[in-house]
GROMACS .gro file of C-alpha atoms in nm:
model
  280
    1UNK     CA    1   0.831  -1.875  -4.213
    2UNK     CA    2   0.572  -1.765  -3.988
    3UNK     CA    3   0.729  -1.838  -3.656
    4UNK     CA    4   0.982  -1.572  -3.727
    5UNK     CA    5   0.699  -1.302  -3.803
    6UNK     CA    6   0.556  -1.428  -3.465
    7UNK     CA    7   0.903  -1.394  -3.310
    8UNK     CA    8   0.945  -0.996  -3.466
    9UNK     CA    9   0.568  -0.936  -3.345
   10UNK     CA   10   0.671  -1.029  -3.011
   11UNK     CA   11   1.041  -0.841  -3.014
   12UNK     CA   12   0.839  -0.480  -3.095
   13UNK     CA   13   0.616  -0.552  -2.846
   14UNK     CA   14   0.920  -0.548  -2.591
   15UNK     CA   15   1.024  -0.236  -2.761
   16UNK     CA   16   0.656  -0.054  -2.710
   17UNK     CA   17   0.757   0.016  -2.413
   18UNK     CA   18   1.035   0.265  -2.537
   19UNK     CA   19   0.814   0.402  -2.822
   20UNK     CA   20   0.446   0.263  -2.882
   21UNK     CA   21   0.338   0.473  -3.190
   22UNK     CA   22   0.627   0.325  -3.373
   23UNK     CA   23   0.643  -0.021  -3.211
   24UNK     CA   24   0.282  -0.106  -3.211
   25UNK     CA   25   0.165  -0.125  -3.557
   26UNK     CA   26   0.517  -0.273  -3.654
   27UNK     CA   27   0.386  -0.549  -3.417
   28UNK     CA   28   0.072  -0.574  -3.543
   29UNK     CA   29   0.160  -0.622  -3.897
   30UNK     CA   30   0.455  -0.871  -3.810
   31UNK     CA   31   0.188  -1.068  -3.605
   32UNK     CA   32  -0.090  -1.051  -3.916
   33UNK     CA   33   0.201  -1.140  -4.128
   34UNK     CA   34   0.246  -1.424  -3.961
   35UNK     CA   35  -0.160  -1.565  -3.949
   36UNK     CA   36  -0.154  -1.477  -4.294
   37UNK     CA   37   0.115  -1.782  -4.339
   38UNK     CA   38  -0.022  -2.016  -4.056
   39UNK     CA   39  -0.368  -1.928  -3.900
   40UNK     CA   40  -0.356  -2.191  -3.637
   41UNK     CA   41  -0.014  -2.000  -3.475
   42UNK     CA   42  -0.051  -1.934  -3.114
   43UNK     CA   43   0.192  -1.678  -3.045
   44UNK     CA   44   0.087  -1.517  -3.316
   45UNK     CA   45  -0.274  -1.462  -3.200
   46UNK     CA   46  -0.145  -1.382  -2.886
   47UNK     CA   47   0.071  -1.123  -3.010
   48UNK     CA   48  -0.192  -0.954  -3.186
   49UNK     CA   49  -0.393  -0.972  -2.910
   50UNK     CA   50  -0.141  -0.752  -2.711
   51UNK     CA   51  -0.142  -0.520  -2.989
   52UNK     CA   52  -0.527  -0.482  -2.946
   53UNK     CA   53  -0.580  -0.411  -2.615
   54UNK     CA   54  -0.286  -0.179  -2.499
   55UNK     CA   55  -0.243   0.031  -2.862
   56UNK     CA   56  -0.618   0.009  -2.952
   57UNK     CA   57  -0.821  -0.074  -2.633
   58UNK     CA   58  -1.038  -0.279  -2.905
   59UNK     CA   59  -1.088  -0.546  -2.577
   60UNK     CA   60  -1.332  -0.750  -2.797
   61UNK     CA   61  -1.074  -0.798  -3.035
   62UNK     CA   62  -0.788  -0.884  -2.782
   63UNK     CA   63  -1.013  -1.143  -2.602
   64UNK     CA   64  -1.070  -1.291  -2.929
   65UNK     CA   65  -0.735  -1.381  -3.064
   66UNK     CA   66  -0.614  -1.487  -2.670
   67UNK     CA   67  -0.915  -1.727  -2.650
   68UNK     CA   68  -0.792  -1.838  -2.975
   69UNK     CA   69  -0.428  -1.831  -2.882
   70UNK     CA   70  -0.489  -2.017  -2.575
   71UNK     CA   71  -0.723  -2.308  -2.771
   72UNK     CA   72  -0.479  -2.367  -3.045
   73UNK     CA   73  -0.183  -2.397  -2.817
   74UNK     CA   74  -0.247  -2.481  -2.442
   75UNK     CA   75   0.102  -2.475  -2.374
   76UNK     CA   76   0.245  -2.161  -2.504
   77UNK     CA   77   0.351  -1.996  -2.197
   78UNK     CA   78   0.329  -1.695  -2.423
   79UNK     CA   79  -0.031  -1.736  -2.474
   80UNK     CA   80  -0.109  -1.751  -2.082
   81UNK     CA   81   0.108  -1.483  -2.031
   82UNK     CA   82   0.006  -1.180  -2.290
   83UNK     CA   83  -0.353  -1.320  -2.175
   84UNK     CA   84  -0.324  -1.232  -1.846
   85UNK     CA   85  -0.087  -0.950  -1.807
   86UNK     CA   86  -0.282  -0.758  -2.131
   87UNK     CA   87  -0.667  -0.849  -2.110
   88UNK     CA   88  -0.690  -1.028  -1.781
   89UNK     CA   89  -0.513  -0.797  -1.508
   90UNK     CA   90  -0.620  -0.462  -1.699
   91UNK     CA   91  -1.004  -0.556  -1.680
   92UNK     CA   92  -0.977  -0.641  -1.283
   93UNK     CA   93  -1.030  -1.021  -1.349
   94UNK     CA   94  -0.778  -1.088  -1.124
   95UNK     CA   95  -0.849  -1.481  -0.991
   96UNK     CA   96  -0.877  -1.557  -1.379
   97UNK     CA   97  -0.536  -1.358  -1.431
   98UNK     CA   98  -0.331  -1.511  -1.179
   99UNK     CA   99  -0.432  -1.839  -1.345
  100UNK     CA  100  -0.387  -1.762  -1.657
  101UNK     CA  101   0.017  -1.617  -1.510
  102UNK     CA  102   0.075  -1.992  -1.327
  103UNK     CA  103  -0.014  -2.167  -1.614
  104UNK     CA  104   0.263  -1.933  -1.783
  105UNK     CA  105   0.521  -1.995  -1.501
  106UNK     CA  106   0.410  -2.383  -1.473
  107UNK     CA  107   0.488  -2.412  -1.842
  108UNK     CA  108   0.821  -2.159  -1.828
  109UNK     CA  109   0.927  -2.191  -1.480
  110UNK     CA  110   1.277  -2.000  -1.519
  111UNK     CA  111   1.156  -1.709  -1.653
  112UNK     CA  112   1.245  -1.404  -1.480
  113UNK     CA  113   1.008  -1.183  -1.622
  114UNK     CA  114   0.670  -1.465  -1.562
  115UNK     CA  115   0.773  -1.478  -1.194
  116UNK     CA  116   0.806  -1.086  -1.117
  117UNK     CA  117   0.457  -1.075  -1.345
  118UNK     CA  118   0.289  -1.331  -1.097
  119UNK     CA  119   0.413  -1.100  -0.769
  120UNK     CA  120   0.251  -0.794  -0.995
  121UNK     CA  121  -0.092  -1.009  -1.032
  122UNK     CA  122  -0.101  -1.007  -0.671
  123UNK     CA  123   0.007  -0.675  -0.610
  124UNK     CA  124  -0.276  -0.567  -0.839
  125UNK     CA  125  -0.516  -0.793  -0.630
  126UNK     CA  126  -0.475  -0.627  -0.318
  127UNK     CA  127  -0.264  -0.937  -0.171
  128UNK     CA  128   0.003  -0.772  -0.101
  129UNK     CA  129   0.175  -1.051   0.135
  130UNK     CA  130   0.169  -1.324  -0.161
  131UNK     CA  131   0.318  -1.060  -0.364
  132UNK     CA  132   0.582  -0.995  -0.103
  133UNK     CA  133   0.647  -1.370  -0.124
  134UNK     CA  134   0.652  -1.422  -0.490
  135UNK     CA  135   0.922  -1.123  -0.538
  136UNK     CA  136   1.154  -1.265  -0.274
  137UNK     CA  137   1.111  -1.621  -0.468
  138UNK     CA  138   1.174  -1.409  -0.809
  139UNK     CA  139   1.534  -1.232  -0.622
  140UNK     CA  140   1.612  -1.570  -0.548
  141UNK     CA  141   1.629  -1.685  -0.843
  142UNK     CA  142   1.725  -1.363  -1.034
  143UNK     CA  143   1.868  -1.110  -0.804
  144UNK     CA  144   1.999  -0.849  -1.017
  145UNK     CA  145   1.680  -0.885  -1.223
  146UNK     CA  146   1.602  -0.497  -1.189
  147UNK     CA  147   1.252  -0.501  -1.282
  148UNK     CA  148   1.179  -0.677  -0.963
  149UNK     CA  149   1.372  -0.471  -0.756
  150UNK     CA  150   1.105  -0.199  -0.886
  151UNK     CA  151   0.866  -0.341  -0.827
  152UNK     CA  152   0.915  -0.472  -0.519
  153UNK     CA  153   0.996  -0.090  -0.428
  154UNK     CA  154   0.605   0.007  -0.551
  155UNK     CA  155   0.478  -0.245  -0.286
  156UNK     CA  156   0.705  -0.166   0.000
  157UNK     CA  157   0.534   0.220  -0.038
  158UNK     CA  158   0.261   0.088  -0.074
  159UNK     CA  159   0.249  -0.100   0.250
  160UNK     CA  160   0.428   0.214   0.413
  161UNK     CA  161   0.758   0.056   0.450
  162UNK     CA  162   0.939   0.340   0.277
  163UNK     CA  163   1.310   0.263   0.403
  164UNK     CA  164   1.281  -0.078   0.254
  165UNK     CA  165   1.128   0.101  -0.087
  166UNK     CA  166   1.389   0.322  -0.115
  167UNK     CA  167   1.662   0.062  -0.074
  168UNK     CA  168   1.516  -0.165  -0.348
  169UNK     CA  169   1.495   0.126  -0.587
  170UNK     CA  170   1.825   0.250  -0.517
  171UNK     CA  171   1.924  -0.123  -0.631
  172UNK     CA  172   1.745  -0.095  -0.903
  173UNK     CA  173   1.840   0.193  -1.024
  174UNK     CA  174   2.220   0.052  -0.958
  175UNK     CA  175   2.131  -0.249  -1.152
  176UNK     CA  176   1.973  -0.093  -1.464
  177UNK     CA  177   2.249   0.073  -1.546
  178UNK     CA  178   2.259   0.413  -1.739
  179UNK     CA  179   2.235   0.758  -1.610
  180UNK     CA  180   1.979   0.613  -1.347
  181UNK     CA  181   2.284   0.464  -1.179
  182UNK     CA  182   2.530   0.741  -1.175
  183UNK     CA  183   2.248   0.916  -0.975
  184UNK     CA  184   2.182   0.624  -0.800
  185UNK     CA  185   2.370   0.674  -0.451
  186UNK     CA  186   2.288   1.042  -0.400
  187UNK     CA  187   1.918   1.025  -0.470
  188UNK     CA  188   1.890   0.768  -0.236
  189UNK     CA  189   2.071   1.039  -0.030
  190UNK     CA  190   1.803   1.290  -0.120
  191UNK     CA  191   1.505   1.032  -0.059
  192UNK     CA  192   1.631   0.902   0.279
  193UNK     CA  193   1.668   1.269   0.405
  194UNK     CA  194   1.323   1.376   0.255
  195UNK     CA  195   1.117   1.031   0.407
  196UNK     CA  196   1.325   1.140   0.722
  197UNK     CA  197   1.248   1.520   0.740
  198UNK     CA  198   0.863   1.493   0.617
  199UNK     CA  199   0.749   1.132   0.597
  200UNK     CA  200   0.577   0.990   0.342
  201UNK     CA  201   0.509   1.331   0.180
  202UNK     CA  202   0.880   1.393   0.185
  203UNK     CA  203   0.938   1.036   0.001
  204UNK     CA  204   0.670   1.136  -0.269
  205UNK     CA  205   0.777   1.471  -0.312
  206UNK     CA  206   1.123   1.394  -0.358
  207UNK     CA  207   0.987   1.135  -0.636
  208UNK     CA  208   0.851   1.365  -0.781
  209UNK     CA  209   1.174   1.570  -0.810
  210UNK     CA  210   1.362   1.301  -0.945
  211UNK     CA  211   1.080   1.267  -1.224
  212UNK     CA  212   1.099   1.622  -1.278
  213UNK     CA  213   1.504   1.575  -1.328
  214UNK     CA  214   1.522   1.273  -1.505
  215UNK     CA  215   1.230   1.271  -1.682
  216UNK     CA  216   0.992   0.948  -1.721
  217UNK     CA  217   1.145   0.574  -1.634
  218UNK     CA  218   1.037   0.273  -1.721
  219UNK     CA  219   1.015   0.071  -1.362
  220UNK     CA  220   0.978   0.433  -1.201
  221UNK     CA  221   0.699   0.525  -0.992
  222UNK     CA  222   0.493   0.717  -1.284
  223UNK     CA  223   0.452   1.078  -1.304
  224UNK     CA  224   0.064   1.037  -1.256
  225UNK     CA  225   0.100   0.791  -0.981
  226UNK     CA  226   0.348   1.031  -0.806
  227UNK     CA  227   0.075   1.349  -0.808
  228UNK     CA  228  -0.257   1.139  -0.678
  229UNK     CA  229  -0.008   1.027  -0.354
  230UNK     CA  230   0.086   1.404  -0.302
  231UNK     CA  231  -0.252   1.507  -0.323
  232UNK     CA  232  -0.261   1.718  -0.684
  233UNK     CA  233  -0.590   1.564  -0.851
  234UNK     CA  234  -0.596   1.798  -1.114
  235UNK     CA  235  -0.231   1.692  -1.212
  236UNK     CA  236  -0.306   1.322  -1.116
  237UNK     CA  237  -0.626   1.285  -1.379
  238UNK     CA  238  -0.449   1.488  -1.631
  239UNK     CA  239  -0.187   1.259  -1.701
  240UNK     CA  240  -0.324   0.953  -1.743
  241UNK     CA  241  -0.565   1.127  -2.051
  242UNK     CA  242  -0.224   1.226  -2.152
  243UNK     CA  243  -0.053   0.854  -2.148
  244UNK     CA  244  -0.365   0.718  -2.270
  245UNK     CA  245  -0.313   0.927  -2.576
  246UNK     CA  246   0.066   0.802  -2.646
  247UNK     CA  247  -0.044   0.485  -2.464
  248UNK     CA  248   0.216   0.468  -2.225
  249UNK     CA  249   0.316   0.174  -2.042
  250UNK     CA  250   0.134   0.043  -1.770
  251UNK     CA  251  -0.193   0.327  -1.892
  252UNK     CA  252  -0.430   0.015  -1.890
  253UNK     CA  253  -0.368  -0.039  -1.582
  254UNK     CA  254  -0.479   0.236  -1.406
  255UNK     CA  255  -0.819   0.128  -1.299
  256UNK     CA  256  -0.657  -0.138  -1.089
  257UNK     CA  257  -0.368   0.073  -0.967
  258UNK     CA  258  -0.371   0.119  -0.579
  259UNK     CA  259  -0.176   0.417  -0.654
  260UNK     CA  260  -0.500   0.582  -0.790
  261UNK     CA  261  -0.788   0.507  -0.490
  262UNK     CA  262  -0.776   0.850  -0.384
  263UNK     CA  263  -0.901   0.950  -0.728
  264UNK     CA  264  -1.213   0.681  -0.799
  265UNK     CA  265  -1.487   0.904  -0.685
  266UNK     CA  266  -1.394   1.210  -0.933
  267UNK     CA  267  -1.582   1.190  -1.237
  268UNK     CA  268  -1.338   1.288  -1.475
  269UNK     CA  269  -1.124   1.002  -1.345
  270UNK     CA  270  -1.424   0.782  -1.395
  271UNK     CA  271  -1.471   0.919  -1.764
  272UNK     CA  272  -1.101   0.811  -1.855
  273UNK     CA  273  -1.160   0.471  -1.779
  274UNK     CA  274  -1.434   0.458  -1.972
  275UNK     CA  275  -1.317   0.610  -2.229
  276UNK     CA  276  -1.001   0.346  -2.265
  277UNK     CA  277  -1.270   0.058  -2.200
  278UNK     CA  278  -1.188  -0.002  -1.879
  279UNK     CA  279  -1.491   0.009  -1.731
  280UNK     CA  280  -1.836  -0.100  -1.844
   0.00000   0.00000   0.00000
């Protein structure tokens, strides 16, 4: 039943984020499991497409089976949405992403996760006031959706409006549950007095602390991401080699990633992109 094998490909493609070495190619061989029953499967193509460009940076490959995805199936909101969010958004094409992400949300209009994704598009796009917009729609609709909360946080520091960023992670970190919550309450303590006390070098370097303690989060601000705001290049190009390497959520993005314009002139920053296929 090939659906199903399209269904798996897609469930260990959620779970890449925890582990991609062991999620990956269990995705990719649910997903060719699946062509090999039904060629013409949509979300099966799309999967695999995924699998391509953020485990094997093979881009050639991953615009291949999303063309095809997209051409068998014009309304698989999946389609649109790996399309963007994997090949699209990663590659800087970001008018033909944010597209690609409405014709997701047109076609799925409920989902939480396709209407953070379109405030992310912008974000990534440098519009930071349509991303603003499209995360308050997304806590409308959702608010105890975490992953919004997040991200919402990244573009609040982003624009410098560090109270409001460390509010929305402290409820995100509240809402996600876990160990991040028990800590919750006093590192928003901790961050409040740092931002406070030093400024925006106090807010990073206090992120950078609860990194250190915690260790990395998914939704977090990113251990390389932390070092290029506080000013440690060497640390801030070292990483991302090293999360290219266990391809590490989020690792394709990093030639788009605000978080990283201090660091486009150096060379060796340069060479990493290239070398994940980034740039041409």
């Amino acid at each position: 039943f090939a659906p199903a094998y399209a269904g798996l490909a897609n469930a260990y493609l959620a779970l890449s984020v925890f582990s991609p070495e062991r999620f990956f190619p269990k995705a990719a061989s649910a997903a060719t499991r699946a062509l090999e029953l039904d060629d013409d499967l949509a979300e099966a193509h799309a999967a695999l497409g995924a699998e391509k460009a953020d485990f094997e940076f093979d881009w050639q490959g991953a615009d291949r089976e999303f063309q095809r995805a997209t051409q068998l199936n014009p309304n698989s909101s999946a389609a649109h949405f790996f399309f963007s969010s994997y090949y699209l958004m990663p590659l800087g094409y970001s008018e033909q992403a944010t597209a690609q992400m409405k014709k997701a949300l047109e076609l799925d209009p409920l989902s939480p996760i396709l209407n953070a994704y379109l405030g992310l598009n912008y974000f990534y796009a440098r519009q930071y006031d349509q991303a603003l917009l499209q995360y308050k729609k997304t806590l409308k609709l959702y608010p105890d959706f975490h992953v919004t909360h997040y991200w919402l946080a990244w573009l609040y520091s982003q624009r410098g409006e560090y109270p409001d960023a460390i509010a929305e992670i402290t409820k995100a970190r509240l809402l996600e549950g876990g160990e991040r919550a028990k800590m919750a309450n006093s590192d928003k303590i901790a961050l409040s007095s740092a931002y406070a006390t030093s400024g925006p070098a106090g807010f990073w370097q206090q992120i950078q602390k609860d990194n250190e303690k915690t260790g990395r989060n998914i939704g977090e601000f990113d251990i390389p991401q932390v070092y290029a705001r506080i000013g440690e290049k060497d640390r801030a190009i070292e990483w991302p080699g090293r999360n290219s390497e266990a391809r590490t959520p989020f690792t394709t993005y990093l030639n788009i990633d605000p978080a990283y314009d201090s660091l486009r002139s150096d060379p060796r920053f340069a060479g990493l992109a290239r070398r994940i296929g980034l740039m041409r």
